[in-house]
Coordinates of C-alpha atoms in Angstrom, one line a residue:
Chain A
M1 CA -57.0 -17.6 57.2
F2 CA -54.8 -14.7 58.2
G3 CA -51.9 -16.4 56.6
V4 CA -53.9 -16.7 53.3
W5 CA -54.8 -12.9 53.5
L6 CA -51.2 -12.1 54.3
S7 CA -49.9 -14.1 51.3
L8 CA -52.6 -12.5 49.1
V9 CA -51.6 -9.0 50.3
L10 CA -47.9 -9.8 49.8
L11 CA -48.6 -11.3 46.4
L12 CA -50.6 -8.1 45.5
C13 CA -47.7 -5.9 46.8
L14 CA -45.3 -8.0 44.8
L15 CA -47.4 -7.7 41.7
G16 CA -47.9 -4.0 42.3
G17 CA -44.1 -3.6 42.8
V18 CA -43.5 -5.5 39.6
A19 CA -46.1 -3.5 37.8
G20 CA -44.7 -0.2 39.2
F21 CA -41.2 -1.2 38.3
W22 CA -42.3 -2.3 34.8
W23 CA -44.2 1.0 34.5
L24 CA -41.2 3.0 35.6
Q25 CA -38.9 1.1 33.2
R26 CA -41.4 1.6 30.4
R27 CA -41.5 5.3 31.2
R28 CA -37.7 5.6 31.2
Q29 CA -37.6 3.6 28.0
Q30 CA -40.2 6.0 26.5
Q31 CA -38.2 9.0 27.6
K32 CA -35.1 7.4 26.2
E33 CA -36.9 6.7 22.9
A34 CA -38.2 10.3 22.8
L35 CA -34.7 11.6 23.4
L36 CA -33.3 9.3 20.7
R37 CA -36.1 10.4 18.3
R38 CA -35.3 14.0 19.0
Q39 CA -31.5 13.3 18.4
L40 CA -32.4 11.3 15.3
V41 CA -34.5 14.1 14.0
S42 CA -31.8 16.6 14.6
V43 CA -29.1 14.4 13.0
T44 CA -31.4 13.8 10.1
Q45 CA -32.0 17.5 9.7
S46 CA -28.3 18.3 9.9
S47 CA -27.4 15.5 7.6
R48 CA -30.2 16.6 5.2
Q49 CA -28.6 20.0 5.4
T50 CA -25.2 18.5 4.7
G51 CA -26.7 16.3 2.0
D52 CA -28.2 19.4 0.4
N53 CA -24.8 21.1 0.6
I54 CA -22.9 18.1 -0.8
A55 CA -25.4 17.9 -3.7
H56 CA -25.0 21.6 -4.3
D57 CA -21.3 21.5 -4.2
L58 CA -21.1 18.6 -6.6
R59 CA -23.9 19.7 -8.9
T60 CA -22.5 23.1 -9.5
P61 CA -19.3 21.8 -11.2
L62 CA -21.3 19.1 -12.9
T63 CA -23.7 21.7 -14.4
R64 CA -20.7 23.7 -15.6
L65 CA -19.0 20.6 -17.0
R66 CA -22.2 19.5 -18.8
A67 CA -22.8 22.9 -20.4
D68 CA -19.2 23.3 -21.4
V69 CA -19.0 19.8 -23.1
E70 CA -22.4 20.2 -24.8
D71 CA -21.3 23.6 -26.1
A72 CA -18.1 22.1 -27.4
L73 CA -19.9 19.3 -29.1
R74 CA -22.1 21.7 -31.0
H75 CA -19.0 23.2 -32.7
D76 CA -16.4 21.7 -34.9
D77 CA -13.4 23.6 -33.7
S78 CA -10.4 21.8 -32.4
E79 CA -8.9 24.8 -30.6
M80 CA -12.2 25.3 -28.8
H81 CA -12.3 21.6 -28.0
R82 CA -8.9 21.8 -26.5
A83 CA -9.8 24.8 -24.3
T84 CA -12.9 22.9 -23.2
L85 CA -11.0 19.8 -22.2
E86 CA -8.6 21.9 -20.2
R87 CA -11.5 23.5 -18.3
V88 CA -13.1 20.0 -17.8
L89 CA -9.8 18.8 -16.3
D90 CA -9.7 21.7 -13.9
E91 CA -13.3 21.1 -12.9
I92 CA -12.5 17.4 -12.4
Q93 CA -9.6 18.4 -10.1
N94 CA -12.0 20.5 -8.0
M95 CA -14.5 17.7 -7.7
Q96 CA -11.6 15.3 -6.8
N97 CA -10.6 17.7 -4.0
I98 CA -14.1 17.6 -2.6
V99 CA -14.4 13.9 -2.8
N100 CA -10.9 13.3 -1.3
A101 CA -11.8 15.7 1.6
L102 CA -15.2 14.0 2.1
L103 CA -13.5 10.7 2.3
A104 CA -10.8 11.9 4.8
L105 CA -13.6 13.5 6.8
S106 CA -15.7 10.3 7.0
Q107 CA -12.7 8.2 7.8
A108 CA -11.7 10.6 10.6
E109 CA -15.3 10.8 12.0
A110 CA -15.8 7.1 11.8
G111 CA -12.5 6.6 13.7
V112 CA -11.1 4.3 11.0
M113 CA -8.2 6.7 10.1
R114 CA -5.3 5.2 12.1
V115 CA -3.4 7.8 14.1
R116 CA 0.3 7.3 14.3
K117 CA 1.2 9.0 17.5
K118 CA 4.8 9.8 18.1
T119 CA 6.6 12.6 20.1
V120 CA 6.3 15.6 17.8
D121 CA 8.4 18.8 18.3
L122 CA 5.3 21.0 17.9
S123 CA 7.4 24.2 18.2
G124 CA 9.6 23.1 15.3
L125 CA 6.6 21.9 13.2
L126 CA 4.8 25.2 13.7
E127 CA 7.9 27.2 12.8
E128 CA 8.3 25.1 9.6
L129 CA 4.6 25.6 8.6
I130 CA 4.9 29.3 9.1
E131 CA 8.1 29.3 6.9
L132 CA 6.1 27.3 4.3
Y133 CA 3.2 29.8 4.3
I134 CA 5.1 33.1 4.7
P135 CA 5.9 33.6 1.0
S136 CA 2.2 32.9 0.0
A137 CA 1.0 35.3 2.7
E138 CA 3.4 38.0 1.6
E139 CA 2.2 37.5 -2.0
R140 CA -1.3 38.4 -0.8
Q141 CA 0.1 41.4 1.2
L142 CA -0.5 39.6 4.5
T143 CA 1.8 39.5 7.5
L144 CA 2.1 36.0 9.0
Q145 CA 3.8 35.9 12.4
G146 CA 4.4 33.2 15.0
R147 CA 4.9 33.5 18.7
I148 CA 5.7 30.0 19.6
A149 CA 6.9 28.8 23.0
P150 CA 10.1 26.7 22.6
N151 CA 10.2 23.0 23.3
L152 CA 6.5 22.1 23.0
N153 CA 6.6 18.4 22.6
I154 CA 3.3 16.5 22.2
E155 CA 2.2 13.0 21.5
A156 CA 0.5 13.3 18.1
D157 CA 0.5 12.4 14.5
R158 CA 2.8 14.9 12.6
Q159 CA 0.9 14.6 9.3
L160 CA -2.5 15.2 11.0
L161 CA -1.1 18.2 12.9
A162 CA 0.4 19.7 9.8
R163 CA -2.9 19.2 7.9
I164 CA -4.8 21.0 10.7
F165 CA -2.6 24.1 10.5
A166 CA -2.3 24.0 6.7
N167 CA -6.1 24.1 6.6
L168 CA -6.3 26.9 9.1
F169 CA -3.7 28.9 7.1
D170 CA -5.4 28.2 3.8
N171 CA -8.6 29.5 5.4
E172 CA -6.8 32.7 6.7
L173 CA -5.2 33.4 3.3
K174 CA -8.6 33.1 1.7
Y175 CA -10.5 35.4 4.0
V176 CA -8.2 38.0 5.5
P177 CA -8.1 41.0 3.2
A178 CA -4.8 42.3 1.8
G179 CA -2.8 44.4 4.4
G180 CA -4.0 42.1 7.2
T181 CA -2.1 40.3 9.9
I182 CA -2.3 36.6 10.8
L183 CA -0.8 35.6 14.2
L184 CA -0.1 32.1 15.4
T185 CA 0.5 31.7 19.2
A186 CA 1.4 28.4 20.8
L187 CA 1.9 27.9 24.5
A188 CA 1.7 25.2 27.2
S189 CA -1.4 25.6 29.3
G190 CA -1.5 23.1 32.2
P191 CA -2.1 19.6 30.7
H192 CA -2.7 21.0 27.3
V193 CA -1.1 23.0 24.6
E194 CA -3.1 25.9 23.2
I195 CA -2.5 27.1 19.7
R196 CA -4.3 30.2 18.4
V197 CA -4.5 31.2 14.8
E198 CA -6.0 34.7 14.7
D199 CA -6.3 37.7 12.4
D200 CA -7.5 41.3 12.1
G201 CA -9.9 40.4 9.3
P202 CA -13.7 40.8 9.2
G203 CA -14.2 38.1 11.9
I204 CA -17.0 35.6 12.2
P205 CA -20.5 36.6 13.5
V206 CA -21.4 35.0 16.8
E207 CA -24.3 32.9 15.3
M208 CA -21.9 31.4 12.7
R209 CA -19.2 30.3 15.1
D210 CA -20.4 26.8 15.5
K211 CA -21.7 26.5 12.0
I212 CA -18.4 27.2 10.2
F213 CA -17.1 23.8 11.3
E214 CA -20.0 22.0 9.4
R215 CA -19.4 20.5 6.0
F216 CA -19.7 23.1 3.2
A217 CA -20.6 25.9 5.6
R218 CA -19.7 29.2 4.2
L219 CA -20.3 32.7 5.6
D220 CA -21.6 33.7 2.3
P221 CA -25.1 32.2 1.9
S222 CA -25.0 32.5 -1.9
R223 CA -22.0 30.1 -1.7
T224 CA -20.4 31.9 -4.7
L225 CA -17.2 32.6 -2.9
S226 CA -15.7 29.2 -3.8
G227 CA -12.2 27.9 -4.2
G228 CA -11.2 25.1 -1.8
S229 CA -13.4 22.2 -1.0
G230 CA -15.6 24.0 1.6
L231 CA -14.5 21.2 4.0
G232 CA -11.3 22.7 5.4
L233 CA -12.6 23.6 8.8
S234 CA -14.7 20.4 9.1
L235 CA -11.4 18.6 8.6
V236 CA -9.7 20.7 11.2
K237 CA -12.4 19.8 13.7
A238 CA -12.4 16.1 12.9
F239 CA -8.6 15.8 13.0
A240 CA -8.4 17.8 16.2
Q241 CA -10.9 15.3 17.7
L242 CA -8.8 12.4 16.4
L243 CA -5.9 13.8 18.4
Q244 CA -8.2 14.1 21.5
G245 CA -8.2 17.9 21.1
E246 CA -10.8 20.4 20.2
V247 CA -11.1 23.6 18.2
R248 CA -13.4 26.6 18.6
V249 CA -13.5 30.1 17.3
V250 CA -13.8 33.3 19.3
E251 CA -13.3 37.0 18.6
S252 CA -9.6 37.9 18.4
S253 CA -8.1 40.8 20.3
L254 CA -6.8 41.8 16.9
G255 CA -10.4 42.4 15.8
G256 CA -10.9 39.4 13.5
A257 CA -11.4 35.7 14.2
A258 CA -9.3 33.6 16.6
F259 CA -9.3 29.8 16.1
I260 CA -8.2 28.1 19.3
L261 CA -7.0 24.6 19.2
T262 CA -6.4 22.7 22.4
L263 CA -4.4 19.5 22.3
P264 CA -3.6 17.2 25.2
A265 CA 0.0 17.0 26.3
S266 CA 0.7 15.5 29.7
A267 CA 2.9 17.6 31.9
A268 CA 5.7 15.2 31.4
E269 CA 5.5 15.6 27.7
V270 CA 5.7 19.4 27.8
S271 CA 9.3 20.0 28.7
K272 CA 10.2 23.2 30.4
P273 CA 11.3 26.0 28.2
S274 CA 15.1 26.3 28.2
P275 CA 16.2 29.3 30.2
Chain B
M1 CA 14.2 0.3 -24.1
V2 CA 13.0 0.6 -20.5
K3 CA 10.5 -2.0 -19.6
L4 CA 7.5 -1.5 -17.3
L5 CA 5.0 -3.9 -15.9
I6 CA 1.6 -2.5 -14.9
I7 CA -0.5 -4.7 -12.6
E8 CA -4.0 -3.0 -12.7
D9 CA -7.4 -4.7 -13.0
D10 CA -9.3 -1.7 -14.4
E11 CA -8.7 -2.5 -18.1
A12 CA -9.7 1.0 -19.3
A13 CA -7.4 2.7 -16.9
A14 CA -4.6 0.3 -17.6
G15 CA -5.1 0.8 -21.4
S16 CA -4.8 4.6 -21.3
L17 CA -1.9 4.3 -18.9
K18 CA -0.1 1.9 -21.3
R19 CA -0.7 4.3 -24.3
G20 CA 0.6 7.3 -22.4
L21 CA 3.7 5.5 -21.2
A22 CA 4.3 4.0 -24.6
E23 CA 4.2 7.5 -26.1
A24 CA 6.7 8.6 -23.4
G25 CA 9.0 5.9 -24.8
Y26 CA 8.5 2.9 -22.5
A27 CA 7.8 -0.7 -23.4
V28 CA 4.7 -1.6 -21.3
E29 CA 3.4 -5.0 -20.3
L30 CA 0.0 -5.3 -18.6
A31 CA -1.4 -7.8 -16.1
H32 CA -5.0 -7.6 -15.0
D33 CA -4.9 -9.6 -11.7
G34 CA -2.6 -10.3 -8.9
E35 CA -1.7 -13.9 -9.7
R36 CA -0.8 -13.2 -13.3
G37 CA 1.0 -10.0 -12.3
L38 CA 3.1 -12.0 -9.9
Q39 CA 4.0 -14.6 -12.6
Q40 CA 4.8 -11.9 -15.2
A41 CA 7.0 -10.0 -12.7
Q42 CA 8.8 -13.3 -11.8
A43 CA 9.3 -14.2 -15.5
G44 CA 10.2 -10.8 -16.9
D45 CA 13.2 -8.5 -16.5
H46 CA 11.3 -5.2 -16.0
D47 CA 12.9 -2.0 -14.9
L48 CA 9.9 -1.0 -12.8
W49 CA 6.6 -2.3 -11.6
V50 CA 3.5 -0.2 -11.2
I51 CA 1.2 -2.1 -8.9
D52 CA -2.4 -1.4 -8.0
I53 CA -3.4 -2.3 -4.4
M54 CA -6.9 -3.4 -5.0
L55 CA -6.8 -6.4 -7.3
P56 CA -9.1 -9.4 -7.7
G57 CA -7.7 -12.5 -6.2
R58 CA -4.4 -11.6 -4.8
D59 CA -4.0 -7.9 -3.7
G60 CA -1.1 -5.7 -4.8
L61 CA 0.6 -5.5 -1.4
S62 CA 0.7 -9.3 -1.1
V63 CA 2.1 -9.5 -4.7
L64 CA 4.8 -7.0 -3.9
K65 CA 5.6 -8.7 -0.6
A66 CA 6.0 -12.0 -2.3
L67 CA 8.4 -10.5 -4.9
R68 CA 10.4 -8.8 -2.2
D69 CA 10.6 -12.0 -0.2
Q70 CA 12.1 -13.7 -3.2
G71 CA 14.8 -11.0 -3.2
R72 CA 13.6 -9.1 -6.2
R73 CA 14.6 -5.5 -6.0
T74 CA 12.9 -4.0 -9.0
P75 CA 11.6 -0.5 -8.1
A76 CA 7.9 -0.6 -7.4
L77 CA 5.3 2.2 -7.6
I78 CA 2.1 1.5 -5.7
L79 CA -1.3 2.8 -6.9
S80 CA -4.1 3.1 -4.4
A81 CA -7.7 4.3 -4.5
L82 CA -7.9 4.7 -0.8
G83 CA -5.6 7.4 0.1
K84 CA -5.4 6.9 3.8
V85 CA -2.1 7.9 5.4
D86 CA -2.0 4.3 6.5
D87 CA -1.9 2.8 3.0
R88 CA 1.1 4.9 2.1
V89 CA 2.9 3.7 5.2
E90 CA 1.8 0.1 4.6
G91 CA 2.8 0.3 0.9
L92 CA 6.2 1.5 1.6
R93 CA 6.6 -1.0 4.5
V94 CA 6.1 -4.0 2.2
G95 CA 8.7 -2.7 -0.2
G96 CA 7.1 -0.1 -2.4
D97 CA 9.4 2.7 -3.5
D98 CA 6.8 5.3 -4.1
Y99 CA 3.0 5.7 -3.7
V100 CA 0.4 7.5 -5.8
V101 CA -3.2 7.9 -5.0
K102 CA -5.9 7.3 -7.6
P103 CA -7.3 9.2 -9.4
Y104 CA -3.8 10.5 -10.3
A105 CA -2.7 12.9 -13.0
F106 CA -0.8 11.1 -15.7
D107 CA 2.0 13.6 -15.5
E108 CA 2.3 13.0 -11.8
L109 CA 2.7 9.3 -12.4
L110 CA 5.2 9.8 -15.3
A111 CA 7.3 12.2 -13.2
R112 CA 7.5 9.7 -10.4
I113 CA 8.3 6.8 -12.7
E114 CA 11.2 8.9 -14.1
A115 CA 12.4 9.8 -10.7
L116 CA 12.4 6.2 -9.5
L117 CA 14.3 5.0 -12.6
R118 CA 16.9 7.7 -12.2
R119 CA 17.3 6.8 -8.5
V120 CA 18.1 3.3 -9.6
R121 CA 20.6 4.4 -12.3
S122 CA 22.5 6.7 -9.9
F123 CA 22.5 4.0 -7.2
G124 CA 26.0 2.8 -6.3
S125 CA 27.8 5.8 -7.6
G126 CA 28.7 6.6 -4.0
P127 CA 27.8 9.7 -2.0
E128 CA 28.1 12.9 -4.0
T129 CA 29.7 16.0 -2.5
M130 CA 29.2 18.2 -5.5
L131 CA 26.2 18.8 -7.7
E132 CA 26.6 20.7 -11.0
L133 CA 24.4 22.0 -13.7
A134 CA 25.9 24.4 -16.3
D135 CA 27.5 27.1 -14.2
L136 CA 25.4 26.3 -11.1
K137 CA 27.4 24.5 -8.5
M138 CA 26.2 23.1 -5.1
D139 CA 28.8 22.0 -2.6
L140 CA 27.0 19.5 -0.3
L141 CA 29.7 19.5 2.3
S142 CA 30.2 23.3 2.8
R143 CA 26.5 23.8 2.1
S144 CA 27.3 26.5 -0.4
V145 CA 26.0 27.4 -3.9
T146 CA 27.6 29.4 -6.6
R147 CA 26.6 30.4 -10.1
G148 CA 29.3 31.6 -12.5
G149 CA 31.6 31.7 -9.5
Q150 CA 29.3 34.1 -7.7
E151 CA 28.1 33.1 -4.2
I152 CA 24.3 32.6 -3.8
D153 CA 22.9 33.0 -0.4
L154 CA 20.1 30.4 0.3
Q155 CA 18.0 29.7 3.3
P156 CA 18.2 26.1 4.6
R157 CA 14.9 25.2 3.0
E158 CA 15.8 26.8 -0.3
F159 CA 19.0 24.8 -0.3
R160 CA 17.1 21.6 0.1
L161 CA 14.7 22.6 -2.6
L162 CA 17.5 23.4 -5.0
E163 CA 19.3 20.2 -4.0
Y164 CA 16.2 18.1 -4.9
L165 CA 15.8 19.9 -8.2
M166 CA 19.5 19.4 -9.0
R167 CA 19.4 15.7 -8.2
H168 CA 16.5 15.5 -10.7
A169 CA 17.9 17.9 -13.2
G170 CA 16.5 17.5 -16.7
Q171 CA 13.3 15.9 -15.3
V172 CA 9.9 17.3 -14.4
V173 CA 9.2 17.4 -10.7
T174 CA 5.7 18.0 -9.5
R175 CA 4.5 20.2 -6.6
T176 CA 3.4 17.1 -4.7
M177 CA 6.9 15.5 -5.2
L178 CA 8.4 18.7 -3.8
L179 CA 6.1 18.8 -0.8
E180 CA 6.8 15.2 0.0
N181 CA 10.6 15.3 -0.5
V182 CA 11.5 18.8 0.6
W183 CA 9.0 19.5 3.3
E184 CA 7.9 15.9 4.1
Y185 CA 4.2 16.7 4.0
F186 CA 2.0 14.0 2.4
F187 CA -1.0 16.1 1.6
D188 CA -1.6 19.0 -0.8
P189 CA -2.4 22.4 0.7
Q190 CA -5.1 24.4 -1.1
T191 CA -2.8 27.3 -1.3
N192 CA 0.0 27.6 -4.0
V193 CA 2.7 27.4 -1.3
V194 CA 5.2 25.6 -3.4
D195 CA 4.9 27.9 -6.4
V196 CA 5.8 30.9 -4.3
H197 CA 8.9 29.2 -2.8
I198 CA 10.0 28.3 -6.4
S199 CA 9.6 31.8 -7.6
R200 CA 11.8 33.0 -4.6
L201 CA 14.4 30.5 -5.5
R202 CA 14.3 31.5 -9.1
Q203 CA 14.9 35.1 -8.1
K204 CA 18.1 34.0 -6.4
I205 CA 19.6 31.6 -9.0
D206 CA 18.3 33.0 -12.3
K207 CA 17.5 36.7 -12.0
S208 CA 20.9 38.2 -12.6
F209 CA 22.0 35.6 -15.2
A210 CA 21.6 35.4 -18.9
T211 CA 20.3 31.9 -19.2
P212 CA 17.4 30.8 -16.9
L213 CA 17.8 27.3 -15.4
L214 CA 14.6 26.8 -13.5
H215 CA 11.6 26.5 -15.8
T216 CA 7.9 26.1 -15.2
V217 CA 6.3 23.3 -17.2
R218 CA 2.7 24.4 -17.4
G219 CA 0.2 22.1 -15.7
R220 CA 2.9 19.7 -14.7
G221 CA 5.5 21.2 -12.4
Y222 CA 9.1 22.4 -12.7
I223 CA 12.3 21.4 -14.4
L224 CA 15.9 22.5 -13.9
R225 CA 17.8 22.4 -17.1
P226 CA 20.3 24.6 -19.0
E227 CA 18.2 25.0 -22.1
A228 CA 14.8 26.7 -22.2

């Protein structure tokens, strides 16, 4: 009799255990689902925001194109037609830049862009890029300077690195007012190299510092300050991540914005500066 | 007449390309898929092939690889709609001589076709030590430049820029070609970086001389030539 009771109790315990385990699992599952739902909502919201921005950035030139072409068609003036076609071509080029940048961005973010890592002389590459941009900076009455530690070698993709800094410089040239200074500093920092691109321009408000890396984010909410694809900093972030690095923006001691890019370079790959 | 074969499945795009190139003085043959392209390339004596990568049936890279495997050395320009850094590397690896991303500007394609044809023509003339255009002389051994006997002081990059322009004298070179060949960057910055370097070079080689040599071709690029 006792044996039967015991088995019954054991069976009940077992069932209770299973039920408890099942309940716990279910709760965990529900928590997980809730978390996923929240993430999904936030992704959807941010992608909706992105979608709105993409639509805006493509619709604006489309609106201009349409108005321009319709206007030309109402007139029978070959000189005017020619001028219209030239503007149409410029507008197509702008849209092409946006589409190309979006494509590069989605390839980078999806991880399908193959990275060709080789040992890159980062010091040399940065000197070269400064040399490439100095005349354009001077043309805008800007001073572009580099303080680059010698012999920084990293394992990375030279074209991706160059695109990162070209985008950062394009951005600086656009936003730092005439008379300003842009400074690039590069140094080895433990297992990383740290490269800062900073300026004495108007800077970036604290609440915008994460947002500026989002697609089509611009400090100016009316989005009228155009030129460029509006994707430069998103590309910087995506390319930095492809190279296992990261980028952030802080306030510069010069008074403006400081973009800080950190890239991995194992100690063995950062050779000692020559004495 | 210089003969070109264009292997491109988009008939509208191929058609306007053919018209443009015919107006530029080339004889143009079209093929609309990979298999036919391969046959036409094998049968013809073209001076240059323009091959689209994405083709129905046999893709452009495989067509080019087959032609190269048969020992055919005709210069090939690859067109791609993808524009990943990868495609460029892959295209050149299977034997392409240059690579243009769609949608391209016709002038960009034309300039690159001309540059490729010229490269073939100057092939075999041995390494040059001296480049000359009117009274502008570049000594590639001593790395010195003179104009009208007067020494011109150039930075190393300016020297490379002028060398590229002199090797393509009389021919339009685009900003993208200069970025690729002088700086080795395969992307276009949003800033007019090349234009500013050109205007600095122009200051050095043209400013104090009666006839300018370095000209801007509006909307297309630059050309180095003695006449305006």
